[in-house]
XYZ file of C-alpha atoms in Angstrom:
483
model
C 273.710 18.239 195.387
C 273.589 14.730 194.379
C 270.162 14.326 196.406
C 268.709 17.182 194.167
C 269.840 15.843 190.673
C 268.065 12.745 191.776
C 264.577 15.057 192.942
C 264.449 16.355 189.230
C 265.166 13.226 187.779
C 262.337 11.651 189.490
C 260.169 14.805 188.601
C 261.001 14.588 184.811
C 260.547 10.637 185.020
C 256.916 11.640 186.472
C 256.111 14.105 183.772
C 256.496 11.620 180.992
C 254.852 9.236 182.079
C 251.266 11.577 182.573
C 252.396 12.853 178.739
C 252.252 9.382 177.862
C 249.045 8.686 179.763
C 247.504 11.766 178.079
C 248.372 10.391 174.778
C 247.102 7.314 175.367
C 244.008 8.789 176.402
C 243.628 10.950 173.866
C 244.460 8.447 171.265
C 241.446 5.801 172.689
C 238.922 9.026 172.152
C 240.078 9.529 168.395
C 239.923 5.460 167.860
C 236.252 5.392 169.181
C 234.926 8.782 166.411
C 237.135 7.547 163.322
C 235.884 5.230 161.542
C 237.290 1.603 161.209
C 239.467 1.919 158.419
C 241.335 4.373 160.234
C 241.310 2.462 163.041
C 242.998 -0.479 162.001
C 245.464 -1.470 159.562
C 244.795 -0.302 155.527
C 244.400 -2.959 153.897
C 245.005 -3.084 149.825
C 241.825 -2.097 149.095
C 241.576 1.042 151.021
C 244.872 2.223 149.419
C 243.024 1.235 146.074
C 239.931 3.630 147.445
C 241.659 6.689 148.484
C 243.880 7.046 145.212
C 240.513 7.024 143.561
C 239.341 10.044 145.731
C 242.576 11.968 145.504
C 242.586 11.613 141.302
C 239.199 12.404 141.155
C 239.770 15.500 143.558
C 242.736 16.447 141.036
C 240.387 16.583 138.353
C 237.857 18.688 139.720
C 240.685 21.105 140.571
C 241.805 21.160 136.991
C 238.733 21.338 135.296
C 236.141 23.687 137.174
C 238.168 26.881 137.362
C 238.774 26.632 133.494
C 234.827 26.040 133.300
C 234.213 29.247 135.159
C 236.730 31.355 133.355
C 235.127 30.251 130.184
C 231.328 31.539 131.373
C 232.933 34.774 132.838
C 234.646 35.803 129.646
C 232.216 38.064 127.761
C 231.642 37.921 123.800
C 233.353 40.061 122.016
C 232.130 43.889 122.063
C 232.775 44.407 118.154
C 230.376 44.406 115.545
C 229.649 44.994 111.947
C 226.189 46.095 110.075
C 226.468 45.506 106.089
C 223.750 47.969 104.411
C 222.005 46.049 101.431
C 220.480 47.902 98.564
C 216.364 47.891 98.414
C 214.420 48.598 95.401
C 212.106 52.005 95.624
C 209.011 51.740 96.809
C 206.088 52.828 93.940
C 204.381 56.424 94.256
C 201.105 54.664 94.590
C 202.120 52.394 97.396
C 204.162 54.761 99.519
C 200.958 56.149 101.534
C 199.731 52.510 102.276
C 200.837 49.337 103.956
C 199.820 46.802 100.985
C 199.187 42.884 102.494
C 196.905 40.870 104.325
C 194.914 44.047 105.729
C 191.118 42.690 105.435
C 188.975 41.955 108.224
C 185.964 39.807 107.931
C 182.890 40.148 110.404
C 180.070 37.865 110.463
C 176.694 39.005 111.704
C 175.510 38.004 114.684
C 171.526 38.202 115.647
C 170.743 41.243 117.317
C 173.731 43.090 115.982
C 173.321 46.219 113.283
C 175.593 47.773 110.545
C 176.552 50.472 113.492
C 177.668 47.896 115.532
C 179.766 45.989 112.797
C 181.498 49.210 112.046
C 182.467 49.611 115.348
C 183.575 46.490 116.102
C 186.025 46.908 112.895
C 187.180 50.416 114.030
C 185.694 52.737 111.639
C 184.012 56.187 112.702
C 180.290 55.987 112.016
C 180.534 59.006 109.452
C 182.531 56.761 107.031
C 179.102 54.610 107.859
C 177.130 57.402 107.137
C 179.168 57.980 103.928
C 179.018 54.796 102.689
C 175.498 54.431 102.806
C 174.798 57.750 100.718
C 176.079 55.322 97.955
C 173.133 54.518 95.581
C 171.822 50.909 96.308
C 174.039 50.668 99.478
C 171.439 51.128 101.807
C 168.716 48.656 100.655
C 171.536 46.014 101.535
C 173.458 46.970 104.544
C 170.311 47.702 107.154
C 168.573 44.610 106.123
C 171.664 42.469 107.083
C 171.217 39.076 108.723
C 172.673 36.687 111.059
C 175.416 34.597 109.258
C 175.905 37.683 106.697
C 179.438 38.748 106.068
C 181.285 41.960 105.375
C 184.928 42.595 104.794
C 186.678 45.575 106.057
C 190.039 46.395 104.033
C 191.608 47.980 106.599
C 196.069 49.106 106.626
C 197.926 49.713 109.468
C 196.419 53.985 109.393
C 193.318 52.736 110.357
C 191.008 54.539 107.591
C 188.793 52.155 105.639
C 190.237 51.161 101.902
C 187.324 49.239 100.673
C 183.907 47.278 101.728
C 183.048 44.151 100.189
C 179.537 42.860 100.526
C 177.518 40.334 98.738
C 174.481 42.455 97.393
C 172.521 38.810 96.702
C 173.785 35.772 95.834
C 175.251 35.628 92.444
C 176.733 39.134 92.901
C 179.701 40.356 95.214
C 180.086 44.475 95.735
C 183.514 46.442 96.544
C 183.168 49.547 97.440
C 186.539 51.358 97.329
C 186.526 55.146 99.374
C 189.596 57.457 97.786
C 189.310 60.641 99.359
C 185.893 61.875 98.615
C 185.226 59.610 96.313
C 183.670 56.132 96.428
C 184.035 53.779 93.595
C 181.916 50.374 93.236
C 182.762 47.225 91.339
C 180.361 44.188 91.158
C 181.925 40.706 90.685
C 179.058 38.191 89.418
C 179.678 35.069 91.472
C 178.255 31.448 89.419
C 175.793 29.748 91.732
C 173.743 26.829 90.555
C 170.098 25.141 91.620
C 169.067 21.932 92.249
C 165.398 20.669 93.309
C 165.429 17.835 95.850
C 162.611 16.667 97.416
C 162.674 15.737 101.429
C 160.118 13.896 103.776
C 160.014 13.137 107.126
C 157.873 12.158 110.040
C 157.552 13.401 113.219
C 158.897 11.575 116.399
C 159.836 14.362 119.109
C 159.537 17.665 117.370
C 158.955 19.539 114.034
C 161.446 21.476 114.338
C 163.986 18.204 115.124
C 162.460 16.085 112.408
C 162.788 18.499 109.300
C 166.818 19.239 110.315
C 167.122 15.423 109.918
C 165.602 15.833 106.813
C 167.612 18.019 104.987
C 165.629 21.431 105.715
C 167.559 24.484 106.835
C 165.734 26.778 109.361
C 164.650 29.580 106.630
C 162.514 26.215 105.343
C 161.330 24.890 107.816
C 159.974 29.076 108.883
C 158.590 29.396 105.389
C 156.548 25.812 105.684
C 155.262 26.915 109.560
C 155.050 31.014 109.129
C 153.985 31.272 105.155
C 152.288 27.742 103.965
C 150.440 26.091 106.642
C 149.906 28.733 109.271
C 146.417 29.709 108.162
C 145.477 25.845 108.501
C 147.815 24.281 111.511
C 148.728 24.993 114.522
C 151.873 24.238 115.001
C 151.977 24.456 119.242
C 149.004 22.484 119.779
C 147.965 19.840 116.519
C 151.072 18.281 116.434
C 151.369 14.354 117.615
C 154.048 11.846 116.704
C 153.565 10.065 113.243
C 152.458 13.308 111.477
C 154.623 13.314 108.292
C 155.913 15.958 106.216
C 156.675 16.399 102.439
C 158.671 19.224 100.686
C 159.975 20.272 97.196
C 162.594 23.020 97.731
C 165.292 24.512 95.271
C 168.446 24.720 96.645
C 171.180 27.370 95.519
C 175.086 26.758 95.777
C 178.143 29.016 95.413
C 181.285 27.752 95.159
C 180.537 24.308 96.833
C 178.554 25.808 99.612
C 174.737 25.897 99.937
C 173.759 29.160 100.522
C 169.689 29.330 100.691
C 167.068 26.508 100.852
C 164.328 28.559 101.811
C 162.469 28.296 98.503
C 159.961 25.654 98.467
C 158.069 24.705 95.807
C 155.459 22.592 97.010
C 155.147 21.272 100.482
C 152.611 18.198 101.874
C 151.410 18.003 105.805
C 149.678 14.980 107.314
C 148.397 15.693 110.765
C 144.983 15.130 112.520
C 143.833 12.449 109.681
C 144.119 15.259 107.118
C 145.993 16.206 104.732
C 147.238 19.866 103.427
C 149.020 21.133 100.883
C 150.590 24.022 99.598
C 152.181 25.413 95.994
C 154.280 27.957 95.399
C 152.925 29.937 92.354
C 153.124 33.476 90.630
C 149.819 35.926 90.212
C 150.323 38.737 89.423
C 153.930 39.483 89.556
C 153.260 38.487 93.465
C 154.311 34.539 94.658
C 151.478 32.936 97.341
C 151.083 29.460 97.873
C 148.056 27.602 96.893
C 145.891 24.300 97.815
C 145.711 21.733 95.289
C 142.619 22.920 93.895
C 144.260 26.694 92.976
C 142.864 28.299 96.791
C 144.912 30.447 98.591
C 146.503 29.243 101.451
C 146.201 32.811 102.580
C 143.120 34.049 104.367
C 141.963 37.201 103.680
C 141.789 38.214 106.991
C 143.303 37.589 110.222
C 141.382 37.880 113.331
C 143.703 39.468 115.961
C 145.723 42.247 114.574
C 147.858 41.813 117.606
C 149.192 38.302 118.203
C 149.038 37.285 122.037
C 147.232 40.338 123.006
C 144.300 40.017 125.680
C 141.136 40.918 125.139
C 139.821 42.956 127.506
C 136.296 44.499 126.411
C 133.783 42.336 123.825
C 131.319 43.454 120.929
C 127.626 44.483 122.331
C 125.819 46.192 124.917
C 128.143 47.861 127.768
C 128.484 50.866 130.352
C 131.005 53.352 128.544
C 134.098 53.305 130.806
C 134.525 56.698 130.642
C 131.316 58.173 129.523
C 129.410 56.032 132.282
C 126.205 55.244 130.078
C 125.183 52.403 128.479
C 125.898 51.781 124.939
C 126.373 49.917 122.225
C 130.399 48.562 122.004
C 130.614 48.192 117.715
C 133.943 46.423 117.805
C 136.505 44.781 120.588
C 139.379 45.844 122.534
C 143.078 44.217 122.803
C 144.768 45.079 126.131
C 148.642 45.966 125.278
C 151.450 47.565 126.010
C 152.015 51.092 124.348
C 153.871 51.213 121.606
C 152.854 47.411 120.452
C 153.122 47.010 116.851
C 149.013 47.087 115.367
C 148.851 45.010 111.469
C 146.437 45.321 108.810
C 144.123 42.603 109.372
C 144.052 42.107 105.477
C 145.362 43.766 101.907
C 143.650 47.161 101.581
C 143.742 50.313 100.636
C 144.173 53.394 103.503
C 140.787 55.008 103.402
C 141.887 57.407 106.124
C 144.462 58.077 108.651
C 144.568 60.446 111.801
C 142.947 61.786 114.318
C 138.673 61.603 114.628
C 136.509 62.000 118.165
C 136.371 59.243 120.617
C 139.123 57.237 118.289
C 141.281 59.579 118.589
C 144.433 58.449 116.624
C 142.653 56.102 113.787
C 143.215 54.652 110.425
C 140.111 52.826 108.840
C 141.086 50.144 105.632
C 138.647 49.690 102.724
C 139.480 45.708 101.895
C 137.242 45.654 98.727
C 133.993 44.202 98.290
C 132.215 46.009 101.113
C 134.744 45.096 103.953
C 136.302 47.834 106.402
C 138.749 47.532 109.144
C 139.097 50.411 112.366
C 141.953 50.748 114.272
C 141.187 53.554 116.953
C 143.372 54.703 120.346
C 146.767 55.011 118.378
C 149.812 56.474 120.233
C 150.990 57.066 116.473
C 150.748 56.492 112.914
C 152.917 53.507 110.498
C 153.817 54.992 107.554
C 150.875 54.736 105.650
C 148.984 57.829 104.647
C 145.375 58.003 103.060
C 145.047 56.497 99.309
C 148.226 53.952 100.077
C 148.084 50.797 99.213
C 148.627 47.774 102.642
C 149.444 44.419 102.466
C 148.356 42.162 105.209
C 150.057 41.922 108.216
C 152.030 45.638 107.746
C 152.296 47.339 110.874
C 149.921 50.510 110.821
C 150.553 51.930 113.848
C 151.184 51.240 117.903
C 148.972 50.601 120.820
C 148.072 54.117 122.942
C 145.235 55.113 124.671
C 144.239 58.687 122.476
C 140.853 60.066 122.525
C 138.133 58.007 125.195
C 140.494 55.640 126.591
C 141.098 54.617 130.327
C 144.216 52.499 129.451
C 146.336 51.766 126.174
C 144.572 49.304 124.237
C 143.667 48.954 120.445
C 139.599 49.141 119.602
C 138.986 47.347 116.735
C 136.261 46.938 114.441
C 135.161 45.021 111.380
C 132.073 46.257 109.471
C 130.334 44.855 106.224
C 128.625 47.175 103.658
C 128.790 49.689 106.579
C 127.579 47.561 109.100
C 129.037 46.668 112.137
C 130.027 43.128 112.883
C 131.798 40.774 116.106
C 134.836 40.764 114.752
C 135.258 37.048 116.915
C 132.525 35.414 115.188
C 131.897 37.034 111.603
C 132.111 34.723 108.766
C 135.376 35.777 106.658
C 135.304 35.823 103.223
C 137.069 33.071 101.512
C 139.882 34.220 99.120
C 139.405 34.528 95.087
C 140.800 30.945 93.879
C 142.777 30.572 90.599
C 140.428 30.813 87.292
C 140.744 29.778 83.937
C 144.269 30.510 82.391
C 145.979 30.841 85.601
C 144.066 27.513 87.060
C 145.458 25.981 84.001
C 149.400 27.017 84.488
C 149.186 26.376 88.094
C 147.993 22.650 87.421
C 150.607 21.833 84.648
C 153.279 23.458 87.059
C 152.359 21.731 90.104
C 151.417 18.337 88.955
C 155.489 17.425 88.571
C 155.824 18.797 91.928
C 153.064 16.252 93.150
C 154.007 13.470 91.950
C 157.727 13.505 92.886
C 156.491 13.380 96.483
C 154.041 10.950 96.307
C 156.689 8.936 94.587
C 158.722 9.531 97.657
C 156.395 9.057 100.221
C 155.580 5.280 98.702
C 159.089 4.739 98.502
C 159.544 5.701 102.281
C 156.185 4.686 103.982
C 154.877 1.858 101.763
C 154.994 -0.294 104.400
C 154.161 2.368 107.539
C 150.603 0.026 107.233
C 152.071 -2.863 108.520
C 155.212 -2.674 110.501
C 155.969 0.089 112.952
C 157.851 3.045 111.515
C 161.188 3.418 112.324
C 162.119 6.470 114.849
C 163.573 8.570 111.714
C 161.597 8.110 108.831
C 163.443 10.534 106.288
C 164.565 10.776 102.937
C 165.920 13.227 100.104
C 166.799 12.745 96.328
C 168.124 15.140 94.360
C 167.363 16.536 90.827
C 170.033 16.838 88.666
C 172.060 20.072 88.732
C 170.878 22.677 86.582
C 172.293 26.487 86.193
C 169.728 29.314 86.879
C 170.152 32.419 86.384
């Protein structure tokens, strides 16, 4: 018995000693993954360090479940409306939304009153009624670029009122009330001023007259009414030319609204130099030489601008006929429909359909000069005994009665006879006489002299020094009202 007591003593002595192996072992494994601090001995500082972590750990606690319980919570569900008191709302009022309801469109090129009213959102039978007004018309289809109309439009949509200017001194509101339309005119002050601007020519016209002041409705009516007859503007041109103008200009409200009028105008090109003066005959404005001419010719040679020409005056096989005979005018190949101008003022001797011509319309131009115009698709306007200005359309390029193609046949005759139409000798126009001579000197001699005071001031020394790349210049007139 004694011998076994001592067996499991030994056995238990054996079994505590591998549990304190293990632990050892274990306890090297743990040493060599923790780091040093636990490791060895804390020192004051790592006590210092984890009573840091442990308060800052107690805070977080503390704090961030109060945070949350403070985001969770929802406002409270209960609420009050107060009703305030409003005055009534007028009779007249209570079937519109009064305010800030206008809409102002600005025409663009290319665009038309149709397309304006569409833009704004009104039907085109308002249009149509608005245009029934008397003197509405006249204005609204003749609109152009930069014009403006203002559309008073509420929140229903339907048109309250139009405002237009009708020209510039007077401003037209047309208010639509049911079937009714009402107008009031406002008379807007505008005043004139003459200035007087000059330039010279370095790149381009065109470049050269915007540095000087001119707007492009001048510098059109210097190229396309004054010195058209006498210049051309695509080919004469060369650097150094120089350029003179007297032009009224009109302002509204601090804005300068036209400059289009010119009074007198001055063009130095080729070693020449031409000039041009606004003037009234007859109840009509033209613009005269200095010597009282019109700058106008009396006739223009092509009736069609750019058109070819495709058959010449004389002796030729008929294309259609096939014999020879005698051609009495020219022919301009074109396009149907191309627009066909009187060649000169005149009178409609007749218009329609005769023969080979087929559609026709012959001009009597006074003192023994006639115009043809034969092969017409159709008619202008103009009817027999009417009277034509030069350059109105009269009808469109066709190929009625002998034709092969569409193309305008055109003849000029003198006293009845036939002449080339290429080469004849145009009569000169009727110049100024006696008591209109007269007023056109005393009115155009101020005009004259301002700008050959200007152009000394500006080029008196162009003689001996090179001229400057912009040589340009304006002065002003004092401000006068006009009516």
């Amino acid at each position: 018995m004694a011998q076994s007591d001592h067996g499991d003593a030994r056995k238990q002595r054996i079994q505590e000693r591998r549990n304190v192996l293990h632990d050892t072992a274990l306890h090297r494994r743990l040493k060599d993954h923790l780091p040093a601090a636990f490791n060895e001995r804390w020192t004051r500082r790592h006590w210092i360090h984890a009573s840091l972590f442990v308060t800052i750990g107690a805070l977080a606690a503390t704090i961030v479940p109060g945070f949350s319980n403070s985001i969770d919570n929802p406002l409270p569900a209960s609420h009050a409306s107060l009703a305030l008191p409003l005055p009534p709302l007028a009779l007249a009022r209570q079937g519109e939304t009064p305010g800030d309801s206008w809409q102002i469109l600005r025409v663009q090129r290319g665009q038309t009153l149709s397309d304006l009213f569409e833009a704004a959102g009104v039907p085109a039978t308002v249009m149509h009624r608005v245009l029934e007004h008397p003197g509405t018309r006249e204005v609204l289809t003749r609109l152009k670029p930069g014009t403006e109309l203002a559309f008073d439009l509420p929140v229903n949509g339907s048109l309250r009122t139009l405002r237009f200017d009708r020209d510039a001194s007077h401003r037209v509101e047309l208010s639509l009330r049911d079937d009714q339309i009402s107008e009031k005119v406002t008379e807007r002050a505008t005043s004139t001023r003459t200035v007087v601007a000059s330039g010279e020519i370095t790149s381009s016209l065109y470049a050269s007259a915007r540095r000087a002041g001119l707007s492009p409705s001048a510098i059109a009516t210097m190229t396309d009414e004054i010195f058209k007859y006498d210049i051309d503007f695509s080919k004469d041109l060369q650097p150094g030319d120089r350029f003179s103008v007297v032009m009224d200009e009109t302002w509204r409200e601090g804005e300068r609204i036209d400059t289009s009028k010119i009074l007198a105008a001055t063009f130095n090109t080729g070693g020449k130099t031409y000039t041009g003066f606004r003037f009234e005959r007859g109840g009509k404005f033209e613009y005269y030489d200095i010597n009282g001419r019109p700058l106008k010719k009396s006739f223009i040679r092509m009736p069609i601008p750019f058109a070819r020409l495709s058959s010449n005056f004389g002796a030729r096989r008929h294309p259609v006929l096939g014999t020879m005979r005698m051609h009495k005018g020219v022919d301009y190949a074109a396009r149907t429909g191309t627009p066909i101008m009187a060649a000169g003022d005149a009178r409609v001797q007749f218009a329609g359909t005769q023969r080979g011509y087929g559609n026709v319309v012959i001009l009597d131009h006074g003192r023994g000069y006639t115009t043809l115009y034969g092969h017409m698709s159709r008619l202008g306007s103009y009817r027999t005994g009417a009277r034509v200005p030069q350059g109105a359309v009269i009808g469109y390029v066709g190929s009625t009665g002998l034709a092969t193609g569409p193309h305008l046949h055109y003849e000029f005759r003198v006293n009845g006879q036939h002449r080339n139409p290429l080469s004849v000798t145009m009569p000169p126009p009727e110049p100024l006489k006696g008591a209109e001579l007269a007023a056109f000197r005393a009115q155009t001699a101020p005009a004259m002299a301002r700008i050959r005071g200007m152009e000394e001031a500006i080029y008196a020394d162009a003689g001996s020094a090179t001229p400057a790349p912009t040589q340009t210049a304006s002065a002003a007139a004092p401000t006068g009202k006009r009516g």
